[in-house]
Coordinates of C-alpha atoms in Angstrom, one line a residue:
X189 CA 136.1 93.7 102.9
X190 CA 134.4 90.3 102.9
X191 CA 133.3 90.6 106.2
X192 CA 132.0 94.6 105.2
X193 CA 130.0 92.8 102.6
X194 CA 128.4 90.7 105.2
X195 CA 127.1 93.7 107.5
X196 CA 126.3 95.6 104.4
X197 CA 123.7 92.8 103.4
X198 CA 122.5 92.2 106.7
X199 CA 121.7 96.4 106.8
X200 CA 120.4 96.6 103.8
X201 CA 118.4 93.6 104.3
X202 CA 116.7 94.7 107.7
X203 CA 116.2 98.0 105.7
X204 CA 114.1 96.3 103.1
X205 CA 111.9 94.9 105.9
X206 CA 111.5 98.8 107.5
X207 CA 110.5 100.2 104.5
X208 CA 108.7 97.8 102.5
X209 CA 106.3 96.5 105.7
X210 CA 106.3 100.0 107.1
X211 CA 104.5 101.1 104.2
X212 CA 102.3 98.1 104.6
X213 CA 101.1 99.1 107.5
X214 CA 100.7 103.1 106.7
X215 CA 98.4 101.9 103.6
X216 CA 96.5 99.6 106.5
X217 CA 95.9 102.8 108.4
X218 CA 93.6 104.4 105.9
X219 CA 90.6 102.1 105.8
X220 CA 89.3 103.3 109.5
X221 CA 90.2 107.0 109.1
X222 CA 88.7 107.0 105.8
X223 CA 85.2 105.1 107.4
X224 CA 85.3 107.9 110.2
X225 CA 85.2 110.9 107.8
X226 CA 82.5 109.8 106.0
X227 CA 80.7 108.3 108.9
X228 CA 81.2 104.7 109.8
X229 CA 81.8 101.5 108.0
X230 CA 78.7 100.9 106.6
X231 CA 79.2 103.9 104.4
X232 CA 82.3 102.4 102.2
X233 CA 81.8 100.2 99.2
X234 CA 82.0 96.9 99.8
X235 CA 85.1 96.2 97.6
X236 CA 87.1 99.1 99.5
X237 CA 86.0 97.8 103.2
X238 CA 87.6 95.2 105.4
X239 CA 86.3 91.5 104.1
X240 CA 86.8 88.3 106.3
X241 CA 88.0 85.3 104.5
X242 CA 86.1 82.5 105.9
X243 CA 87.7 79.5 107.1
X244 CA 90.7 81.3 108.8
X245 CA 91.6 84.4 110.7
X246 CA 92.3 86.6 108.0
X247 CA 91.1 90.2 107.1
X248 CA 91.7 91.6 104.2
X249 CA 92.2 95.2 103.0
X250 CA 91.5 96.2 99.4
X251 CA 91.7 100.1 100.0
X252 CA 95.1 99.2 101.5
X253 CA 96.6 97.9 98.3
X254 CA 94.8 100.6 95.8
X255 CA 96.8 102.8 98.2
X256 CA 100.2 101.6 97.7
X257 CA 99.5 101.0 94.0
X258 CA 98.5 104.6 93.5
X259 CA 101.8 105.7 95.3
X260 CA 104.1 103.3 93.4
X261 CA 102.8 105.0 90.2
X262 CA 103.6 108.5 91.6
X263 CA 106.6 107.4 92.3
X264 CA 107.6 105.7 89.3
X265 CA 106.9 109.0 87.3
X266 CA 110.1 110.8 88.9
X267 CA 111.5 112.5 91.7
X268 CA 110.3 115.9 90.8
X269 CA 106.8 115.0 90.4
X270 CA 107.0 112.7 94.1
X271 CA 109.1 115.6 95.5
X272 CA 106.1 118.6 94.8
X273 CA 103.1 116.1 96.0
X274 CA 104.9 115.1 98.7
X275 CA 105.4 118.9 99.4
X276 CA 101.5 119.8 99.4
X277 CA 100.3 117.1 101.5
X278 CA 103.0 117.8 104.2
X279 CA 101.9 121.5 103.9
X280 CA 98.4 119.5 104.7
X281 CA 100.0 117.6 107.5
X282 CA 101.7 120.5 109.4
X283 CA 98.4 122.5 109.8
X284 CA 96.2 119.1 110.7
X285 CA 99.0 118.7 113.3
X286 CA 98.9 122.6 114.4
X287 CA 95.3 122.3 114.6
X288 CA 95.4 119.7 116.9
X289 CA 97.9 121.0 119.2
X290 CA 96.0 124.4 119.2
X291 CA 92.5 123.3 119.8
X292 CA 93.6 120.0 121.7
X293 CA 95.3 122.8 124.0
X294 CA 92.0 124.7 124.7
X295 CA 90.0 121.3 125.4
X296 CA 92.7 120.2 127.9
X297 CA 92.7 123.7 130.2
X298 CA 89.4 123.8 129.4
X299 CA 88.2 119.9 130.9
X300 CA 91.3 120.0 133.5
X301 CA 93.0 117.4 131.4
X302 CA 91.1 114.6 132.4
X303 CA 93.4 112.1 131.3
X304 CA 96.0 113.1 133.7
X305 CA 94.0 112.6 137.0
X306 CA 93.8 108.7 136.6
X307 CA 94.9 107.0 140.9
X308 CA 97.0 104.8 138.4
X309 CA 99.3 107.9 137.5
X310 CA 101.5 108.3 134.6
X311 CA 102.9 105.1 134.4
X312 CA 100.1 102.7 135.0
X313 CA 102.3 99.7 133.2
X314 CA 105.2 100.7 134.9
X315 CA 108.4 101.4 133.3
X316 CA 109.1 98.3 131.6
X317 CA 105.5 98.8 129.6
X318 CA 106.3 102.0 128.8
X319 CA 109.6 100.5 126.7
X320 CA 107.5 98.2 125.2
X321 CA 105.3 100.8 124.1
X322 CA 108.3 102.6 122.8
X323 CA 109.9 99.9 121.1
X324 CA 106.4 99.7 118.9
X325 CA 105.9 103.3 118.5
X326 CA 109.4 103.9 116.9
X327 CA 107.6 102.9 114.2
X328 CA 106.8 106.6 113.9
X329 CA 110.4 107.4 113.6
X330 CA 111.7 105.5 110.8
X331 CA 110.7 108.5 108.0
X332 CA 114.1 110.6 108.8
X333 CA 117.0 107.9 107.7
X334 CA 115.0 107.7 104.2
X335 CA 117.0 111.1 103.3
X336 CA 120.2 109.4 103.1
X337 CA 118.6 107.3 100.2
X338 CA 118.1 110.2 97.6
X339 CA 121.8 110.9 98.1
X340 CA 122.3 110.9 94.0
X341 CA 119.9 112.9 93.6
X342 CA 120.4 116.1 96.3
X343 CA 122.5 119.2 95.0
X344 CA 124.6 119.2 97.9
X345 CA 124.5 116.2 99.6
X346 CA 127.2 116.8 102.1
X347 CA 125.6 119.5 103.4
X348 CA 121.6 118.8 102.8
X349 CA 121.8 115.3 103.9
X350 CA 122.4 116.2 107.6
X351 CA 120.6 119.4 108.0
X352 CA 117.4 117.0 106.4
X353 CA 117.8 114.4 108.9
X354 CA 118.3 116.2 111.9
X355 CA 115.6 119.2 110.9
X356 CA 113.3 116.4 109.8
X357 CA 113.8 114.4 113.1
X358 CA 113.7 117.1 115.3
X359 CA 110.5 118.9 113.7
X360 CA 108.7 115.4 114.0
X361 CA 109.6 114.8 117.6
X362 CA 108.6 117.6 118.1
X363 CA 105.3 117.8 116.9
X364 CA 104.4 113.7 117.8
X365 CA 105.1 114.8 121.7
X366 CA 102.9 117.5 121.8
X367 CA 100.3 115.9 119.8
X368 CA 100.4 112.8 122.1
X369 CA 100.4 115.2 125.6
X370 CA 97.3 116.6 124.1
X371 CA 95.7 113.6 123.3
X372 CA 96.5 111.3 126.5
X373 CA 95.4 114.6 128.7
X374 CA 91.9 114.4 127.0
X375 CA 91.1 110.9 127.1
X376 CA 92.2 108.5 129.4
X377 CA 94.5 105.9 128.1
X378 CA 92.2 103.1 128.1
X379 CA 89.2 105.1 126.4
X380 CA 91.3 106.0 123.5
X381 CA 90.0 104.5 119.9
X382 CA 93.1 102.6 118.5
X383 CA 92.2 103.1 115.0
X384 CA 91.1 106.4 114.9
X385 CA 93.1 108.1 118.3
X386 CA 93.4 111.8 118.1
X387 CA 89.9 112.4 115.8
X388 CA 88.1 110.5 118.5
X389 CA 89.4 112.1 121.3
X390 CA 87.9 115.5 119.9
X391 CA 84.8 113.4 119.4
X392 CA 84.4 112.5 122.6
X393 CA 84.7 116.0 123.9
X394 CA 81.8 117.2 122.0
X395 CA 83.9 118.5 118.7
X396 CA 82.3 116.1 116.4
X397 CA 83.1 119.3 113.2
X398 CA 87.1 119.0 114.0
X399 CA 86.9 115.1 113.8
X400 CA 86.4 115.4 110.5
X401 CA 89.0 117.8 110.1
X402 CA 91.3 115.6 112.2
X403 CA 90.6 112.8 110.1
X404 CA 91.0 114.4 106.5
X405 CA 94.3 115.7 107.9
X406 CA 95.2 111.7 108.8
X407 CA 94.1 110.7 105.6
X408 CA 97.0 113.0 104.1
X409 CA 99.2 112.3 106.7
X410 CA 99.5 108.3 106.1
X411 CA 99.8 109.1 102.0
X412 CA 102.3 111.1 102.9
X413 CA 104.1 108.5 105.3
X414 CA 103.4 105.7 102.5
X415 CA 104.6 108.1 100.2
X416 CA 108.0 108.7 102.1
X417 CA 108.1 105.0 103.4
X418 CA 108.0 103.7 99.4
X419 CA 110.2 106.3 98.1
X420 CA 113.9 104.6 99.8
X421 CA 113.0 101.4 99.1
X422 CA 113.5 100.8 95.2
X423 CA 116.8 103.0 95.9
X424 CA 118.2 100.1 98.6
X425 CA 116.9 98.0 96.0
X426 CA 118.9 99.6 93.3
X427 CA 122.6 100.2 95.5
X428 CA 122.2 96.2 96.3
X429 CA 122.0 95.4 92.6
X430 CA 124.7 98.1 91.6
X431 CA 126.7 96.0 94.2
X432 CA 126.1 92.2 92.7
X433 CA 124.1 91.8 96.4
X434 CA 120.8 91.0 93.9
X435 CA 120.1 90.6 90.5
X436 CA 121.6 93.2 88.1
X437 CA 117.8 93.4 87.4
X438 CA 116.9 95.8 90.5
X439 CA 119.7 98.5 89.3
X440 CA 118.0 99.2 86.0
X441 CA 117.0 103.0 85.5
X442 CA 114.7 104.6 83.8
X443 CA 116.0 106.9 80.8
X444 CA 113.1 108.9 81.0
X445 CA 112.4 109.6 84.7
X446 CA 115.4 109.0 85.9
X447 CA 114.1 106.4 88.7
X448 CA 114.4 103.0 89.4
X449 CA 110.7 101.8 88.2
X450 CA 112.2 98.5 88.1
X451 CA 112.4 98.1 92.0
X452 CA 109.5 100.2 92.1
X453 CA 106.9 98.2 90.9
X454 CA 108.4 95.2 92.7
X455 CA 108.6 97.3 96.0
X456 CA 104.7 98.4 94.9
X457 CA 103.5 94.5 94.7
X458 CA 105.3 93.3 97.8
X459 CA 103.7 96.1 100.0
X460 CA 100.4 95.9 98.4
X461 CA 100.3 92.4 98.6
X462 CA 101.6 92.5 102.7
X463 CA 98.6 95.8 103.2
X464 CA 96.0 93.3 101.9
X465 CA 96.8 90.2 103.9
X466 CA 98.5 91.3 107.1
X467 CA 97.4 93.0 110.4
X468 CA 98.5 96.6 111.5
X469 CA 99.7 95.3 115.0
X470 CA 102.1 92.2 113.0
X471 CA 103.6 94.8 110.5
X472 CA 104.3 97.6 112.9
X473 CA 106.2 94.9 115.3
X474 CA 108.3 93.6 112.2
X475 CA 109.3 97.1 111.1
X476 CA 110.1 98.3 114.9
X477 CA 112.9 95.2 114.5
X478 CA 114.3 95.9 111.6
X479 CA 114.8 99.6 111.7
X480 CA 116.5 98.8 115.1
X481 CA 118.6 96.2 114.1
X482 CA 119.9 97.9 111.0
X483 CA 120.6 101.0 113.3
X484 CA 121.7 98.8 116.3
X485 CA 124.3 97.3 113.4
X486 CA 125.2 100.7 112.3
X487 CA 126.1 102.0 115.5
X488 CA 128.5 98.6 115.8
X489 CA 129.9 99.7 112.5
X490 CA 130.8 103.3 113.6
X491 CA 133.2 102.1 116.1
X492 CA 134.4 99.3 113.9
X493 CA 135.2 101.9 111.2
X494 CA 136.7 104.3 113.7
X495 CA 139.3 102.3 115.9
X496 CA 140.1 99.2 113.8
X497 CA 142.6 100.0 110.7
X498 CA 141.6 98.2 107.3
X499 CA 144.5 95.4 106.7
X500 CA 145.1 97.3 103.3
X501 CA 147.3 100.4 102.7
X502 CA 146.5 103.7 100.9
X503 CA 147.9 104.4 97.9
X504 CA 150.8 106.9 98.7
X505 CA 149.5 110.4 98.7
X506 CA 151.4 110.9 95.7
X507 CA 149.1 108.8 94.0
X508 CA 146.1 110.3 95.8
X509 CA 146.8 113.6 93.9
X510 CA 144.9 114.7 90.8
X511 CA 147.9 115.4 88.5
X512 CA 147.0 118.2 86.1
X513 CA 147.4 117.2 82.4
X514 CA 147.7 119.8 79.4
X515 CA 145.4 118.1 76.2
X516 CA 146.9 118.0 72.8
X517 CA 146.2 116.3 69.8
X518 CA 146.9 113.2 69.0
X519 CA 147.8 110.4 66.4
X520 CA 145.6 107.7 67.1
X521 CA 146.8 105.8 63.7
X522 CA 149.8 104.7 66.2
X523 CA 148.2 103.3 68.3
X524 CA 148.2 99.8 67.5
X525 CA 152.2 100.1 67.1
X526 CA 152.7 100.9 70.4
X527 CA 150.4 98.4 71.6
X528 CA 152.7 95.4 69.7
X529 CA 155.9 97.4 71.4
X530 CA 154.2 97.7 74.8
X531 CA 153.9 93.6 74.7
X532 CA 157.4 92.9 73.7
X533 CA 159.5 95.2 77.0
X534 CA 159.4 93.2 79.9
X535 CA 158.8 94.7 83.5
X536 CA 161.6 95.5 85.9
X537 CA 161.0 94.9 89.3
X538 CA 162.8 96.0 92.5
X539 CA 163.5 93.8 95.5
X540 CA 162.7 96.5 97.8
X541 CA 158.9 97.1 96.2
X542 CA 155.9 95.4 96.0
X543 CA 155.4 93.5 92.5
X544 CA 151.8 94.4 92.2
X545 CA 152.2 98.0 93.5
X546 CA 155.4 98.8 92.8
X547 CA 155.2 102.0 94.3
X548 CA 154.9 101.5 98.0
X549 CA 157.6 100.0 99.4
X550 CA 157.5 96.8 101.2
X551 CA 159.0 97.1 104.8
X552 CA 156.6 100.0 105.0
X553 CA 153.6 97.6 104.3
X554 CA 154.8 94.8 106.1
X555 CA 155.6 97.1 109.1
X556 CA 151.7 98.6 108.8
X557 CA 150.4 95.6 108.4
X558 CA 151.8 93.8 111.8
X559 CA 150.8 97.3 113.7
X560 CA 147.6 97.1 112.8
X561 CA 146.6 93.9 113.0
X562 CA 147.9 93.8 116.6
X563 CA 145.2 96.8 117.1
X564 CA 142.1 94.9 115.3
X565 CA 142.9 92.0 117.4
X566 CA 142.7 93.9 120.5
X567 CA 139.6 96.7 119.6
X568 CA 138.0 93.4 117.7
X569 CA 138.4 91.9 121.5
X570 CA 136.9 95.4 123.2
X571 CA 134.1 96.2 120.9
X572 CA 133.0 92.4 121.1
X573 CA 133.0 92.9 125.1
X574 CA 131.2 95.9 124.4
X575 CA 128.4 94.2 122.5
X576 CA 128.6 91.0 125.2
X577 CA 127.9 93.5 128.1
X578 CA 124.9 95.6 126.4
X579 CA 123.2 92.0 125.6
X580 CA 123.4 90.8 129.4
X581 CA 122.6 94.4 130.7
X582 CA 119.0 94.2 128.7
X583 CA 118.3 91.2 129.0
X584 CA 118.7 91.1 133.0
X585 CA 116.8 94.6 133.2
X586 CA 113.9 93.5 130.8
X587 CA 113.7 90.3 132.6
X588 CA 110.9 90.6 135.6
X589 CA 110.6 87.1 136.1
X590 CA 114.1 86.7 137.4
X591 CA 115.0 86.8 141.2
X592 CA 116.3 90.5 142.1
X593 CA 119.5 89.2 143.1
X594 CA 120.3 87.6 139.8
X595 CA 118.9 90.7 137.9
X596 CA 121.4 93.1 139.9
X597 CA 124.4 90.8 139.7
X598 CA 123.9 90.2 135.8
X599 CA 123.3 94.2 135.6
X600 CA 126.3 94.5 137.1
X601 CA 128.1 92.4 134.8
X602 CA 126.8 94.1 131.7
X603 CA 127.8 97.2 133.3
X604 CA 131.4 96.7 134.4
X605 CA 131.6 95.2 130.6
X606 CA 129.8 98.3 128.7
X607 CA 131.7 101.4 130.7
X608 CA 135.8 98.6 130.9
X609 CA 134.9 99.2 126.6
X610 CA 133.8 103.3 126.9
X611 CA 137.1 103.9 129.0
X612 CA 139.6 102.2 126.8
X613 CA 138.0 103.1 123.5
X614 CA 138.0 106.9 124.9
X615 CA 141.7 106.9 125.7
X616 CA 143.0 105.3 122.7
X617 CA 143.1 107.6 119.5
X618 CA 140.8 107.0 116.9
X619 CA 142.2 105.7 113.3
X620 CA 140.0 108.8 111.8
X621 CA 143.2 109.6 109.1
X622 CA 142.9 106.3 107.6
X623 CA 138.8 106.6 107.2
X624 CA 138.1 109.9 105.7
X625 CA 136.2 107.9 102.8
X626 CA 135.8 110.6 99.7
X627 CA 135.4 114.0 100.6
X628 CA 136.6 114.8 103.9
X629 CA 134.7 117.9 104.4
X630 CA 131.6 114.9 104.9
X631 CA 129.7 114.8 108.0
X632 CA 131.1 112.4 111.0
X633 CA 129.5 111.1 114.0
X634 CA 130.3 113.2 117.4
X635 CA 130.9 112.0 120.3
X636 CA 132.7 108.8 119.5
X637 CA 132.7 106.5 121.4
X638 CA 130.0 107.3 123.8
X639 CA 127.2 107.8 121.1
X640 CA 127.6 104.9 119.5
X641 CA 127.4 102.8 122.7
X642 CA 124.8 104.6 124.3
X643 CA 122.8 103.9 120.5
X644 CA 123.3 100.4 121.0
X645 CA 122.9 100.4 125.1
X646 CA 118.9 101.9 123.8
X647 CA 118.1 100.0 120.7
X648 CA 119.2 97.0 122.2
X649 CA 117.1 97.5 125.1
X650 CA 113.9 98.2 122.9
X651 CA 114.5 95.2 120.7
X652 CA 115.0 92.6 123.9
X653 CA 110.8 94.3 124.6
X654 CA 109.2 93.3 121.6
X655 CA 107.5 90.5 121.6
X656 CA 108.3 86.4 120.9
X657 CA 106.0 86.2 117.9
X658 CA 107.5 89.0 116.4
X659 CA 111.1 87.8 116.7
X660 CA 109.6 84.8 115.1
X661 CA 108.1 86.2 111.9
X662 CA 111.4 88.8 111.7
X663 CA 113.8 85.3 112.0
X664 CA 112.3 84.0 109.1
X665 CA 113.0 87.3 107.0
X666 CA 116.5 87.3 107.9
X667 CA 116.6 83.1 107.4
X668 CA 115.6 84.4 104.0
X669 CA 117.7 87.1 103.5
X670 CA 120.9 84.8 104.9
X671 CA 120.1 82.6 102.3
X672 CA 119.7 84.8 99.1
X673 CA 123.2 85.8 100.0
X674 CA 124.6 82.6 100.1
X675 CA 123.5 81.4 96.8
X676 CA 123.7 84.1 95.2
X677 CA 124.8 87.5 96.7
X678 CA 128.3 86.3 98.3
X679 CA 129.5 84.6 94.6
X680 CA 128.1 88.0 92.5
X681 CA 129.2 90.9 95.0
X682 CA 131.4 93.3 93.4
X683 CA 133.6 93.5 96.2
X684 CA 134.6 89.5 95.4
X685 CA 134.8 90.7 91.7
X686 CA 136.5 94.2 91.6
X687 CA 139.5 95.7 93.4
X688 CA 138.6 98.1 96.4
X689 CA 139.6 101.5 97.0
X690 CA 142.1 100.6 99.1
X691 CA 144.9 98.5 97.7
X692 CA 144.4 94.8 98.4
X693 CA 146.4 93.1 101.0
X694 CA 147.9 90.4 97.8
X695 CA 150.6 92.9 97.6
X696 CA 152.2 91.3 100.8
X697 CA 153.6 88.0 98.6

């Protein structure tokens, strides 16, 4: 469990950087799409335009953090109220989208798709620019695993929680690809504007009246990504505090709108103060890596959680049980009495059972408890390998400036590694009876283990793309983060302080 607490911190920890830069650089979107609608620059108020600090190599963006200050006070009213006007401007969103595909698709068989005819062909950075483009643009992505943070407060969670996700991911893909074949076919890659793309593609071909359509329809797009990129945030917040991982200060809720305005308003201040200072190219970088490393991590953790036994033992299913209890009245005056009579009878314990859990019986444990720690050892061992041969396989394919030879042999490698792990792990039986946590009838990850490692095999791949000063800038967050739990989170986590689910391995003595 100490280790669990470790991988729990470092998730939620990369999570805080996806959500709480990512809407940083939503609310630093709106500036230039709001100057396009109403016709340049020139035309916004000075305090709401971009100002340069002179002296260093800073510009700053007021309208950014009016943004994120307005949407941290929606959200602080209640999930109701964030849920219905995040439900009109989606409604906005999906016909701005439709319109674009639509009319986008008329230009483009109208012109001959332009964009397309290029001697450099569809690839013009090859396919190792292409990743990196990728590995940026998943940026776009990281909306869908924020359903899994309103989990307290979904009717149905086991069931609404996965049909959200995957409707919500599949309706965005979706609609991004076709958006982005429209726009690439109208205007060749290096034409397009990079702060306002798809309105001044429908500029340049002559539909200056759907611009501004386009870009009232972005405007309501990025308050509703800042929207849904604020709302998970004060929630990880809140589940970190509930677990002693921060100060008890960040699980406070409201009484009156049920939300945890706490984290809010400290989630609102960080973002706002991250939209004013920093650039749209450093923020999207930095959330990119941290909403692949907490999924790369996840991924690790499915296979951790599905082949390697805890050391603990269940509670006998007797025990697991609810035991139905007929409630009669009762005579609380003797109480106290059987309190003093309680203290006085002393405790018989068998030789054959545990002292602390009397009720299972010790060769059983000990037996259990030799089994399965001869199987963590040697899916520990596997799953490492696993993780060792994904590392050297992207790293040798992302690295051009390597001979060929050493490229293929180190592929190889990696590969030999990566599939030695899928073919064990396959014909071993998962430990799923030991890890149906609460309700069985939950969802669970198909395709174990090949999903998981092919998860890892990708993300890994698009995190070795990024960029050096990126890794730089995410290494200090997680410095930070490392240290937070050192002082404070590893000496106040509940798990140190309160027994787990399963019972604890002290019953071995």
């Amino acid at each position: 469990m100490y280790y669990a607490c470790r991988v729990a911190w470092l998730i939620g920890w990369s999570l805080i950087l996806e959500y709480g830069i990512g809407g940083a650089a939503v609310a630093r979107s709106i500036t230039p799409n709001l100057a396009a609608l109403i016709g340049g620059v020139d035309n916004l108020p000075a305090f709401l335009s971009y100002q340069h600090i002179p002296g260093i190599d800073i510009v700053v963006d007021p309208l950014a953090a009016i943004m994120v200050f307005i949407v941290t006070w929606v959200l602080c009213t209640g999930i109701k109220e964030s849920t219905m006007v995040q439900s009109i401007v989606t409604s906005v969103n999906i016909c701005a989208l439709m319109f674009v595909i639509v009319v986008g698709g008329y230009l483009g068989f109208k012109s001959g798709w332009v964009g397309y005819g290029l001697p450099t062909g569809y690839f013009p950075f090859g396919i190792d620019g292409m990743v990196a483009g990728s590995a940026t643009a998943f940026f776009a992505y990281i909306g869908f695993d924020a359903v899994a943070s309103t989990a307290e407060e979904v009717k149905n969670p086991q069931r609404d929680l996965p049909l959200g996700i995957a409707a919500s991911l599949s309706l965005c893909c979706g609609l991004y690809m076709i958006v982005s074949i429209v726009v690439v076919g109208l205007v060749p890659y290096y034409d397009i504007n990079p702060n306002t793309p798809i309105s001044s593609a429908f500029a340049d071909n002559g539909l200056q009246w759907a611009a501004y359509i386009i870009n009232a329809g972005a405007i309501t797009a990025l308050c509703s990504s800042l929207l849904g990129g604020m709302l998970p945030q004060p929630r990880i917040l809140m589940a970190m505090g509930r677990d002693g991982l921060l100060p008890p200060f960040f699980s406070d809720i409201n009484k009156h709108s049920y939300v945890p305005v706490k984290s809010t308003v400290v989630t609102g201040l960080v973002s706002a103060a991250l939209a004013f200072f920093m650039d749209v190219s450093q923020l999207a970088g930095m959330v990119s890596v941290g909403t692949l490393l907490a999924f790369t991590i996840s991924a690790i953790t499915v296979l951790i959680v599905r082949y390697i036994p805890p050391i603990e033992v269940p509670l006998p299913l007797s025990l697991q049980e609810p035991i139905d209890a007929e409630s009669t009245e009762y005579d609380w005056s003797h109480l106290e009495t059987l309190e003093k009579d309680a203290k006085k009878k002393t405790l018989v314990v068998q030789e054959d059972v545990s002292v602390d859990y009397s009720l299972i019986p010790k060769n059983h444990a000990i037996d259990t408890f030799v089994h399965n720690g001869n199987r963590k050892e040697t899916v520990g061992c596997v799953i490492a390998f696993i993780c060792l041969g994904v590392f050297i396989l992207t790293f040798a394919a992302s690295s051009t400036h390597f001979l060929s030879s050493v490229r293929f042999t180190s592929c190889g490698v990696g590969g030999i590694l990566v599939l030695s792990g899928l073919v064990f792990l396959t014909c071993i039986d998962q430990d799923d009876a030991r890890h149906k946590f609460g309700n069985s009838r939950g969802f669970t990850c198909p395709l174990v283990p090949l999903l998981p490692i092919i998860s890892i095999l990708i993300n890994s791949y698009l995190l070795i793309s990024l960029g050096g000063s990126t890794w730089l800038r995410v290494s200090v967050w997680l410095a930070l983060g490392i240290i937070i739990y050192v002082f404070y989170g590893r000496n106040h986590s509940s798990l140190k302080l309160d027994d787990a689910n399963y019972t604890p391995s002290t019953f071995f003595a």
